[in-house]
Amino acid sequence: MNFYFANFNEFLQMGTHGPYVWSCYFLMLAVLLVLAFIPNIRLQHLKKTARSRKAGAHSSRTSGSDSDHASAA
Amino acid sequence: MNWQWLHRFGSPKWFYEKTHLWVWGLGILACSLLILGTVWGLAFAPADAKQGNSYRIIYIHVPSAVVSMAGYYVMAIAGAIGLIWRTKLSFIVMRSAAPIGAFLTFAALFTGAVWGKPTWGTYWVWDARITSMLILLFLYLGIIALQGAFQNQDAADRSAAWLAIVGMVNVPIIYKSVEWWNTLHQPATIKFMQKSTIDPSMLYPLIIMFFAFYLFYFWSLLRATRAEILRREIKTQWVNEILKG
């Protein structure tokens, strides 16, 4: 199996079809990258949500115990 | 009949724990085949006698179109299982499959349009194949929109599942459109029952790309499903343990 084109420049030009072929491949690359990274972004978002939920629960517990002390006093 | 196994398999926690290694395996295999098929198709396969080098778009256009149609069945069947057996995981798979299918359908339409310009002299015609593919994209977008339109998760899942099931009728129409109607789109070049009309030197990288796209689809579906499981089960202890780590 050999490289089909005479040189790299010819490979990039694809005859006169370079812009058609390369635009499709770049779009497909972008689509595959988006699909690959969406779960990572969602995971980061979920971690942030979990942290803020935990901080919220902690602060409400703290303020709850403060008010308990105040009422006891 | 005992359906306990189905409910165990339908448990999000069980699925999340069991699929950890699959993510790595599928990802590595999909990426390797994508690189191999792309390099082979772009640089080593010969040019087409009639279409020249523009035919090289086939290596991404056809697999993305085929997988977007197969992905619709995956989504609709998951929705149907969710409706019948009420398994949480089925609805999670259905929801995760919709954006992946939408992206792949959009990519198939875009690459088809760009391929159409040097081949047919136009980017777009309202023929049966292209129009039914556009309907597929709208179905995917409709299911995504329906999922977001309800406050109640159960109502969102059930209505999206019904739309997915009804929309299944479009998939055989897409497949058969080039035979049932006079279309500008060429008929299938790869045939399972007869001899394919594509030269083997062009066919082999295409077969590799089919496998690559299927593997990529299942890889991204698995990852999206795992992320959706964490979102839906965020109030549980086991998810909090994972998100802490």
Coordinates of N, CA, C and O in Angstrom, one line a residue, chain B residues 38-213:
Chain B
T38 N -9.2 6.9 8.9 CA -9.1 8.2 8.3 C -7.8 8.3 7.5 O -7.9 8.8 6.4
V39 N -6.7 7.9 8.0 CA -5.4 8.0 7.3 C -5.5 7.1 6.0 O -5.1 7.6 4.9
W40 N -6.0 6.0 6.1 CA -6.1 5.1 5.0 C -7.1 5.7 3.9 O -6.7 5.8 2.7
G41 N -8.2 6.1 4.3 CA -9.2 6.7 3.4 C -8.7 8.0 2.8 O -8.9 8.2 1.6
L42 N -8.0 8.8 3.5 CA -7.6 10.1 3.0 C -6.3 10.0 2.1 O -6.2 10.7 1.1
A43 N -5.4 9.2 2.6 CA -4.1 9.3 2.0 C -3.7 8.1 1.1 O -2.8 8.2 0.2
F44 N -4.3 6.9 1.4 CA -3.8 5.7 0.7 C -4.8 5.1 -0.3 O -4.4 4.4 -1.2
A45 N -6.1 5.3 -0.1 CA -7.1 4.8 -1.0 C -7.0 5.6 -2.3 O -6.7 6.8 -2.3
P46 N -7.3 4.9 -3.4 CA -7.2 5.7 -4.7 C -8.3 6.6 -4.9 O -9.4 6.5 -4.2
A47 N -8.2 7.6 -5.8 CA -9.3 8.5 -6.1 C -10.3 7.8 -6.9 O -10.0 6.8 -7.6
D48 N -11.6 8.3 -6.9 CA -12.6 7.7 -7.6 C -12.6 8.2 -9.1 O -12.2 9.3 -9.4
A49 N -12.9 7.3 -10.0 CA -12.7 7.6 -11.5 C -13.7 8.7 -11.9 O -13.3 9.6 -12.7
K50 N -14.9 8.8 -11.3 CA -15.9 9.8 -11.7 C -15.8 11.0 -10.7 O -15.9 12.2 -11.1
Q51 N -15.8 10.7 -9.4 CA -15.9 11.8 -8.4 C -14.6 12.4 -8.0 O -14.6 13.4 -7.3
G52 N -13.5 11.9 -8.4 CA -12.2 12.4 -8.0 C -12.0 12.2 -6.5 O -12.4 11.2 -5.9
N53 N -11.4 13.2 -5.9 CA -11.0 13.0 -4.4 C -12.2 13.4 -3.5 O -12.1 13.1 -2.3
S54 N -13.2 14.0 -4.1 CA -14.3 14.4 -3.2 C -15.0 13.2 -2.6 O -15.6 13.3 -1.5
Y55 N -14.9 12.1 -3.2 CA -15.6 10.9 -2.7 C -15.0 10.5 -1.3 O -15.6 9.7 -0.6
R56 N -13.8 11.0 -1.0 CA -13.2 10.6 0.3 C -14.0 11.0 1.5 O -13.8 10.6 2.6
I57 N -15.0 11.9 1.2 CA -16.0 12.3 2.3 C -16.8 11.1 2.7 O -17.3 11.1 3.8
I58 N -16.9 10.1 1.8 CA -17.7 8.9 2.1 C -17.2 8.3 3.5 O -18.1 7.7 4.2
Y59 N -15.9 8.4 3.8 CA -15.4 7.7 5.0 C -15.9 8.3 6.3 O -15.8 7.6 7.3
I60 N -16.5 9.5 6.2 CA -17.1 10.0 7.5 C -18.6 10.2 7.3 O -19.4 10.0 8.2
H61 N -19.0 10.5 6.0 CA -20.4 10.7 5.8 C -21.3 9.4 6.0 O -22.3 9.5 6.7
V62 N -20.9 8.4 5.4 CA -21.7 7.2 5.4 C -21.7 6.6 6.8 O -22.8 6.3 7.4
P63 N -20.6 6.4 7.5 CA -20.7 5.9 8.9 C -21.5 6.7 9.8 O -22.3 6.2 10.6
S64 N -21.3 8.1 9.7 CA -22.1 8.9 10.6 C -23.6 8.8 10.4 O -24.4 8.8 11.3
A65 N -24.0 8.7 9.1 CA -25.4 8.6 8.7 C -25.9 7.2 9.2 O -27.0 7.2 9.9
V66 N -25.2 6.2 9.0 CA -25.7 4.8 9.4 C -25.8 4.8 11.0 O -26.8 4.3 11.5
V67 N -24.8 5.3 11.7 CA -24.8 5.2 13.1 C -25.9 6.1 13.7 O -26.5 5.8 14.7
S68 N -26.1 7.3 13.1 CA -27.2 8.1 13.6 C -28.6 7.4 13.5 O -29.4 7.6 14.3
M69 N -28.7 6.6 12.4 CA -30.0 5.9 12.3 C -30.1 4.7 13.3 O -31.1 4.5 13.9
A70 N -29.0 4.0 13.4 CA -28.9 2.9 14.4 C -29.1 3.4 15.8 O -29.7 2.8 16.6
G71 N -28.5 4.6 16.0 CA -28.6 5.2 17.3 C -30.0 5.6 17.7 O -30.4 5.6 18.9
Y72 N -30.8 5.9 16.7 CA -32.2 6.2 16.9 C -32.9 5.0 17.5 O -33.7 5.1 18.4
Y73 N -32.6 3.8 16.9 CA -33.2 2.6 17.4 C -32.8 2.3 18.9 O -33.6 1.9 19.7
V74 N -31.5 2.5 19.1 CA -31.0 2.3 20.5 C -31.8 3.2 21.5 O -32.3 2.7 22.5
M75 N -32.0 4.5 21.1 CA -32.7 5.4 21.9 C -34.2 5.0 22.1 O -34.7 5.0 23.2
A76 N -34.8 4.7 21.0 CA -36.2 4.3 21.0 C -36.5 3.0 21.8 O -37.4 2.9 22.6
I77 N -35.6 2.1 21.6 CA -35.7 0.8 22.3 C -35.5 1.0 23.8 O -36.2 0.4 24.6
A78 N -34.5 1.8 24.2 CA -34.3 2.1 25.6 C -35.5 2.8 26.2 O -36.0 2.5 27.3
G79 N -36.1 3.7 25.4 CA -37.4 4.4 25.9 C -38.5 3.4 26.1 O -39.2 3.4 27.1
A80 N -38.6 2.4 25.1 CA -39.7 1.4 25.2 C -39.5 0.5 26.4 O -40.4 0.2 27.1
I81 N -38.2 0.1 26.7 CA -37.9 -0.7 27.9 C -38.3 0.1 29.1 O -38.9 -0.5 30.1
G82 N -38.0 1.3 29.1 CA -38.3 2.2 30.3 C -39.8 2.3 30.5 O -40.3 2.2 31.7
L83 N -40.6 2.4 29.4 CA -42.0 2.5 29.6 C -42.6 1.1 30.1 O -43.5 1.1 30.9
I84 N -42.1 0.0 29.5 CA -42.7 -1.3 29.9 C -42.2 -1.8 31.2 O -43.0 -2.1 32.1
W85 N -40.9 -1.8 31.5 CA -40.4 -2.4 32.7 C -40.0 -1.3 33.8 O -39.6 -1.7 34.9
R86 N -40.2 0.0 33.5 CA -39.9 1.0 34.4 C -38.5 1.0 35.0 O -38.3 1.2 36.2
T87 N -37.6 0.6 34.2 CA -36.2 0.6 34.7 C -35.6 2.0 34.6 O -35.7 2.6 33.5
K88 N -35.0 2.5 35.6 CA -34.4 3.9 35.6 C -33.4 4.0 34.5 O -33.3 5.0 33.9
L89 N -32.5 3.0 34.4 CA -31.4 3.1 33.5 C -31.8 3.3 32.1 O -31.1 4.0 31.3
S90 N -32.9 2.7 31.7 CA -33.3 2.8 30.3 C -33.6 4.2 29.9 O -33.2 4.7 28.8
F91 N -34.3 4.9 30.8 CA -34.6 6.3 30.5 C -33.3 7.2 30.5 O -33.2 8.1 29.7
I92 N -32.4 6.8 31.3 CA -31.1 7.5 31.3 C -30.3 7.3 30.0 O -29.8 8.2 29.5
V93 N -30.3 6.0 29.5 CA -29.7 5.7 28.2 C -30.4 6.5 27.1 O -29.7 7.1 26.3
M94 N -31.7 6.5 27.2 CA -32.5 7.3 26.1 C -32.1 8.7 26.1 O -31.8 9.3 25.0
R95 N -32.0 9.3 27.3 CA -31.7 10.8 27.4 C -30.3 11.0 26.9 O -30.0 12.0 26.2
S96 N -29.4 10.1 27.2 CA -28.0 10.3 26.8 C -27.8 10.1 25.3 O -26.9 10.7 24.7
A97 N -28.6 9.2 24.7 CA -28.4 8.9 23.3 C -28.9 10.1 22.4 O -28.4 10.2 21.3
A98 N -29.8 10.9 22.8 CA -30.4 11.9 22.0 C -29.4 12.9 21.5 O -29.3 13.2 20.2
P99 N -28.6 13.6 22.3 CA -27.6 14.6 21.8 C -26.5 13.9 20.9 O -26.1 14.6 19.9
I100 N -26.1 12.7 21.2 CA -25.1 12.1 20.4 C -25.7 11.8 19.0 O -25.0 12.1 18.0
G101 N -26.9 11.3 18.9 CA -27.6 11.1 17.6 C -27.8 12.4 16.9 O -27.6 12.4 15.6
A102 N -28.1 13.5 17.6 CA -28.4 14.7 16.9 C -27.1 15.3 16.3 O -27.1 15.7 15.2
F103 N -26.0 15.2 17.1 CA -24.7 15.6 16.5 C -24.3 14.8 15.3 O -23.8 15.4 14.3
L104 N -24.4 13.5 15.4 CA -24.0 12.7 14.2 C -24.9 12.9 13.0 O -24.4 12.9 11.9
T105 N -26.2 13.1 13.2 CA -27.1 13.4 12.1 C -26.8 14.7 11.5 O -26.7 14.8 10.2
F106 N -26.5 15.7 12.3 CA -26.0 17.0 11.8 C -24.8 16.9 10.9 O -24.6 17.4 9.8
A107 N -23.8 16.1 11.5 CA -22.6 15.9 10.7 C -22.8 15.2 9.4 O -22.2 15.5 8.4
A108 N -23.7 14.2 9.4 CA -24.0 13.5 8.2 C -24.7 14.4 7.1 O -24.3 14.4 6.0
L109 N -25.6 15.3 7.6 CA -26.2 16.2 6.7 C -25.2 17.2 6.2 O -25.2 17.5 5.0
F110 N -24.3 17.7 7.0 CA -23.3 18.7 6.6 C -22.4 18.1 5.6 O -22.1 18.7 4.5
T111 N -21.8 17.0 5.9 CA -20.8 16.3 5.0 C -21.5 15.9 3.7 O -20.9 16.0 2.6
G112 N -22.8 15.5 3.8 CA -23.5 15.2 2.5 C -23.7 16.4 1.7 O -23.6 16.3 0.4
A113 N -24.1 17.5 2.3 CA -24.3 18.7 1.5 C -23.0 19.2 0.9 O -23.0 19.6 -0.3
V114 N -21.9 19.2 1.6 CA -20.6 19.6 1.0 C -20.2 18.7 -0.1 O -19.6 19.1 -1.1
W115 N -20.4 17.4 0.1 CA -20.1 16.4 -0.9 C -21.0 16.6 -2.2 O -20.5 16.4 -3.3
G116 N -22.2 17.1 -1.9 CA -23.1 17.3 -3.0 C -22.7 18.4 -4.0 O -23.0 18.3 -5.2
K117 N -22.0 19.4 -3.5 CA -21.6 20.5 -4.4 C -20.7 20.1 -5.5 O -21.1 20.4 -6.7
P118 N -19.6 19.5 -5.3 CA -18.8 19.1 -6.5 C -19.4 17.9 -7.2 O -19.1 17.7 -8.4
T119 N -20.3 17.1 -6.6 CA -20.8 15.9 -7.2 C -22.1 16.2 -8.0 O -22.2 15.7 -9.2
W120 N -23.0 16.9 -7.4 CA -24.3 17.1 -8.1 C -24.4 18.6 -8.5 O -25.4 18.9 -9.2
G121 N -23.5 19.5 -8.1 CA -23.6 20.9 -8.4 C -24.4 21.7 -7.5 O -24.7 22.8 -7.7
T122 N -24.9 21.1 -6.4 CA -25.7 21.8 -5.4 C -25.5 21.3 -4.0 O -25.1 20.1 -3.8
Y123 N -25.6 22.2 -3.0 CA -25.5 21.7 -1.6 C -26.7 21.0 -1.1 O -26.6 20.1 -0.3
W124 N -27.9 21.4 -1.6 CA -29.1 20.9 -1.0 C -30.2 20.7 -2.1 O -30.4 21.5 -2.9
V125 N -30.9 19.6 -2.0 CA -32.1 19.4 -2.7 C -33.1 18.7 -1.8 O -32.7 18.0 -0.9
W126 N -34.4 19.0 -2.0 CA -35.4 18.4 -1.1 C -35.8 17.1 -1.6 O -37.0 16.8 -1.9
D127 N -34.8 16.2 -1.7 CA -35.2 14.8 -2.2 C -35.5 14.0 -1.0 O -35.3 14.4 0.2
A128 N -36.0 12.7 -1.2 CA -36.5 11.9 -0.1 C -35.5 11.6 0.9 O -35.7 11.6 2.1
R129 N -34.3 11.2 0.5 CA -33.2 10.8 1.4 C -32.8 11.9 2.3 O -32.7 11.8 3.5
I130 N -32.5 13.1 1.7 CA -32.0 14.2 2.5 C -33.1 14.8 3.4 O -32.8 15.1 4.6
T131 N -34.3 14.9 2.9 CA -35.4 15.4 3.7 C -35.7 14.5 4.9 O -35.9 14.9 6.0
S132 N -35.7 13.1 4.7 CA -36.0 12.2 5.8 C -34.9 12.3 6.8 O -35.1 12.1 8.0
M133 N -33.6 12.5 6.3 CA -32.5 12.7 7.3 C -32.7 14.0 8.1 O -32.4 14.0 9.3
L134 N -33.2 15.0 7.5 CA -33.5 16.3 8.2 C -34.6 16.0 9.2 O -34.5 16.5 10.4
I135 N -35.6 15.2 8.9 CA -36.6 14.9 9.9 C -36.0 14.1 11.1 O -36.4 14.3 12.2
L136 N -35.1 13.3 10.8 CA -34.4 12.5 11.9 C -33.7 13.5 12.8 O -33.8 13.4 14.0
L137 N -33.1 14.5 12.3 CA -32.4 15.5 13.1 C -33.5 16.3 14.0 O -33.3 16.5 15.2
F138 N -34.6 16.6 13.3 CA -35.7 17.3 14.1 C -36.3 16.4 15.2 O -36.7 16.8 16.2
L139 N -36.4 15.1 14.9 CA -36.8 14.1 15.9 C -35.9 14.1 17.1 O -36.3 14.2 18.3
Y140 N -34.6 14.1 16.8 CA -33.6 14.1 17.9 C -33.8 15.4 18.7 O -33.8 15.4 20.0
L141 N -33.9 16.5 18.0 CA -33.9 17.8 18.7 C -35.3 17.9 19.5 O -35.3 18.5 20.6
G142 N -36.3 17.3 18.9 CA -37.6 17.3 19.6 C -37.5 16.5 20.9 O -38.1 17.0 21.9
I143 N -36.8 15.4 20.9 CA -36.7 14.6 22.1 C -35.9 15.3 23.2 O -36.2 15.3 24.3
I144 N -34.8 16.0 22.7 CA -34.0 16.8 23.6 C -34.8 17.9 24.3 O -34.8 18.1 25.5
A145 N -35.6 18.6 23.4 CA -36.5 19.7 23.9 C -37.5 19.2 24.9 O -37.8 19.8 25.9
L146 N -38.1 18.1 24.5 CA -39.2 17.5 25.4 C -38.6 17.1 26.7 O -39.3 17.2 27.8
Q147 N -37.4 16.6 26.8 CA -36.8 16.2 28.0 C -36.6 17.4 28.9 O -36.7 17.3 30.1
G148 N -36.3 18.6 28.3 CA -36.1 19.8 29.1 C -37.4 20.6 29.4 O -37.3 21.5 30.2
A149 N -38.5 20.1 28.8 CA -39.7 20.9 28.9 C -40.5 20.6 30.2 O -41.4 21.4 30.5
F150 N -40.2 19.6 30.9 CA -41.0 19.1 32.1 C -40.1 19.3 33.3 O -38.9 19.1 33.3
Q151 N -40.8 19.8 34.4 CA -40.1 19.9 35.7 C -40.0 18.4 36.3 O -39.0 18.1 36.9
N152 N -41.1 17.7 36.0 CA -41.1 16.3 36.6 C -40.3 15.4 35.7 O -40.6 15.2 34.5
Q153 N -39.3 14.7 36.2 CA -38.4 13.9 35.4 C -39.1 12.7 34.8 O -38.9 12.3 33.7
D154 N -40.0 12.1 35.6 CA -40.8 10.9 35.1 C -41.6 11.3 33.9 O -41.7 10.6 32.9
A155 N -42.3 12.4 34.0 CA -43.2 12.9 32.9 C -42.3 13.2 31.6 O -42.7 12.8 30.5
A156 N -41.1 13.8 31.8 CA -40.2 14.1 30.7 C -39.8 12.8 30.0 O -39.8 12.7 28.8
D157 N -39.4 11.8 30.9 CA -38.9 10.6 30.3 C -40.0 9.9 29.5 O -39.7 9.4 28.4
R158 N -41.2 9.8 30.1 CA -42.3 9.1 29.4 C -42.7 9.7 28.1 O -42.9 9.0 27.1
S159 N -42.8 11.0 28.1 CA -43.2 11.7 26.8 C -42.1 11.6 25.8 O -42.4 11.4 24.6
A160 N -40.9 11.8 26.2 CA -39.8 11.6 25.2 C -39.7 10.2 24.7 O -39.4 10.0 23.5
A161 N -40.0 9.2 25.5 CA -40.0 7.8 25.1 C -41.0 7.6 24.0 O -40.8 6.9 23.0
W162 N -42.2 8.2 24.2 CA -43.3 8.0 23.3 C -42.9 8.6 21.9 O -43.2 8.1 20.9
L163 N -42.4 9.8 22.0 CA -41.9 10.5 20.7 C -40.9 9.7 20.0 O -40.9 9.5 18.8
A164 N -39.9 9.1 20.8 CA -38.9 8.3 20.2 C -39.5 7.1 19.5 O -39.0 6.7 18.4
I165 N -40.4 6.5 20.1 CA -41.0 5.2 19.6 C -41.8 5.6 18.3 O -41.7 4.9 17.3
V166 N -42.6 6.6 18.3 CA -43.4 7.0 17.1 C -42.4 7.4 16.0 O -42.6 7.0 14.8
G167 N -41.3 8.1 16.3 CA -40.3 8.5 15.3 C -39.6 7.4 14.6 O -38.9 7.6 13.6
M168 N -39.7 6.2 15.2 CA -38.9 5.0 14.6 C -39.4 4.7 13.2 O -38.6 4.2 12.4
V169 N -40.6 5.1 12.9 CA -41.1 4.9 11.5 C -40.3 5.6 10.5 O -40.2 5.1 9.3
N170 N -39.6 6.6 10.9 CA -38.8 7.4 9.9 C -37.5 6.7 9.5 O -37.0 6.9 8.4
V171 N -37.0 5.8 10.3 CA -35.7 5.1 10.0 C -35.8 4.2 8.7 O -35.0 4.4 7.8
P172 N -36.7 3.3 8.7 CA -36.8 2.5 7.4 C -37.1 3.4 6.2 O -36.7 3.0 5.1
I173 N -37.8 4.5 6.4 CA -38.1 5.4 5.3 C -36.8 6.0 4.8 O -36.6 6.0 3.6
I174 N -35.9 6.4 5.7 CA -34.6 6.9 5.3 C -33.9 5.8 4.5 O -33.4 6.1 3.4
Y175 N -33.9 4.6 5.0 CA -33.1 3.5 4.4 C -33.6 3.2 3.0 O -32.8 3.0 2.1
K176 N -34.9 3.1 2.9 CA -35.5 2.7 1.6 C -35.8 3.9 0.6 O -36.2 3.6 -0.5
S177 N -35.6 5.1 1.1 CA -36.0 6.3 0.3 C -35.4 6.3 -1.1 O -36.0 6.7 -2.1
V178 N -34.1 5.8 -1.2 CA -33.5 5.8 -2.6 C -34.1 4.8 -3.5 O -33.8 4.8 -4.7
E179 N -34.8 3.8 -2.9 CA -35.4 2.8 -3.8 C -36.9 3.2 -4.1 O -37.4 2.9 -5.1
W180 N -37.5 3.8 -3.1 CA -39.0 4.1 -3.2 C -39.2 5.3 -4.1 O -40.3 5.4 -4.7
W181 N -38.3 6.2 -4.0 CA -38.5 7.5 -4.8 C -37.3 7.7 -5.7 O -36.3 7.2 -5.5
N182 N -37.6 8.6 -6.7 CA -36.5 9.0 -7.6 C -35.7 10.1 -6.8 O -36.2 11.2 -6.6
T183 N -34.5 9.8 -6.4 CA -33.7 10.8 -5.6 C -32.4 11.1 -6.3 O -31.9 10.3 -7.1
L184 N -31.9 12.3 -6.0 CA -30.6 12.7 -6.5 C -29.5 11.8 -5.8 O -28.4 11.6 -6.3
H185 N -29.8 11.5 -4.5 CA -28.8 10.7 -3.7 C -28.6 9.3 -4.4 O -29.6 8.7 -4.8
Q186 N -27.3 8.9 -4.4 CA -27.0 7.7 -5.0 C -27.5 6.5 -4.2 O -27.6 6.6 -3.0
P187 N -27.9 5.3 -4.8 CA -28.3 4.2 -4.0 C -27.1 3.6 -3.3 O -26.0 4.0 -3.5
A188 N -27.4 2.6 -2.4 CA -26.4 2.0 -1.5 C -25.3 1.4 -2.4 O -25.6 0.6 -3.3
T189 N -24.0 1.6 -2.0 CA -22.9 1.0 -2.8 C -22.4 -0.3 -2.0 O -21.8 -1.1 -2.7
I190 N -22.8 -0.4 -0.7 CA -22.4 -1.6 0.0 C -23.7 -2.4 0.2 O -24.7 -1.9 0.8
K191 N -23.7 -3.6 -0.3 CA -24.9 -4.5 -0.2 C -24.5 -5.7 0.5 O -23.5 -6.3 0.3
F192 N -25.4 -6.2 1.4 CA -25.1 -7.4 2.2 C -25.5 -8.7 1.4 O -24.8 -9.7 1.6
M193 N -26.5 -8.6 0.6 CA -27.0 -9.8 -0.1 C -26.4 -9.9 -1.5 O -26.3 -11.0 -2.1
Q194 N -25.9 -8.8 -2.1 CA -25.3 -8.9 -3.4 C -23.9 -8.4 -3.4 O -23.4 -7.9 -2.3
K195 N -23.2 -8.4 -4.6 CA -21.9 -7.9 -4.6 C -21.9 -6.4 -4.5 O -22.7 -5.7 -5.2
S196 N -21.0 -5.8 -3.7 CA -20.9 -4.4 -3.5 C -20.4 -3.7 -4.8 O -19.5 -4.4 -5.5
T197 N -20.8 -2.5 -5.0 CA -20.4 -1.8 -6.3 C -19.2 -0.9 -6.0 O -18.9 0.0 -6.7
I198 N -18.5 -1.1 -4.9 CA -17.3 -0.3 -4.5 C -16.1 -1.2 -4.6 O -16.1 -2.4 -4.2
D199 N -15.0 -0.7 -5.1 CA -13.8 -1.4 -5.2 C -13.2 -1.8 -3.8 O -13.2 -0.9 -2.9
P200 N -12.6 -3.0 -3.6 CA -12.1 -3.4 -2.3 C -11.1 -2.4 -1.8 O -11.0 -2.1 -0.6
S201 N -10.3 -1.7 -2.7 CA -9.3 -0.8 -2.2 C -9.9 0.4 -1.5 O -9.3 1.1 -0.7
M202 N -11.2 0.7 -1.9 CA -11.9 1.8 -1.2 C -12.8 1.3 -0.1 O -13.1 2.0 0.8
L203 N -13.2 0.0 -0.2 CA -14.1 -0.6 0.7 C -13.5 -0.8 2.1 O -14.1 -0.6 3.1
Y204 N -12.2 -1.3 2.1 CA -11.6 -1.7 3.4 C -11.5 -0.5 4.4 O -11.9 -0.7 5.6
P205 N -11.0 0.6 4.0 CA -11.1 1.7 5.0 C -12.5 2.1 5.4 O -12.7 2.5 6.6
L206 N -13.4 1.9 4.5 CA -14.8 2.3 4.9 C -15.4 1.3 5.9 O -16.0 1.7 6.9
I207 N -15.0 0.0 5.8 CA -15.4 -1.0 6.8 C -14.8 -0.6 8.2 O -15.5 -0.7 9.2
I208 N -13.5 -0.2 8.1 CA -12.8 0.2 9.4 C -13.6 1.4 10.0 O -13.8 1.4 11.2
M209 N -14.0 2.3 9.2 CA -14.6 3.5 9.7 C -16.0 3.2 10.3 O -16.5 3.8 11.2
F210 N -16.7 2.2 9.7 CA -18.0 1.7 10.2 C -17.8 1.2 11.7 O -18.5 1.6 12.6
F211 N -16.8 0.4 11.8 CA -16.5 -0.2 13.2 C -16.1 1.0 14.1 O -16.5 1.0 15.3
A212 N -15.3 1.9 13.6 CA -14.8 3.0 14.4 C -15.9 3.9 14.9 O -16.0 4.2 16.1
F213 N -16.9 4.2 14.0 CA -18.0 5.0 14.4 C -18.9 4.3 15.4 O -19.5 4.9 16.3

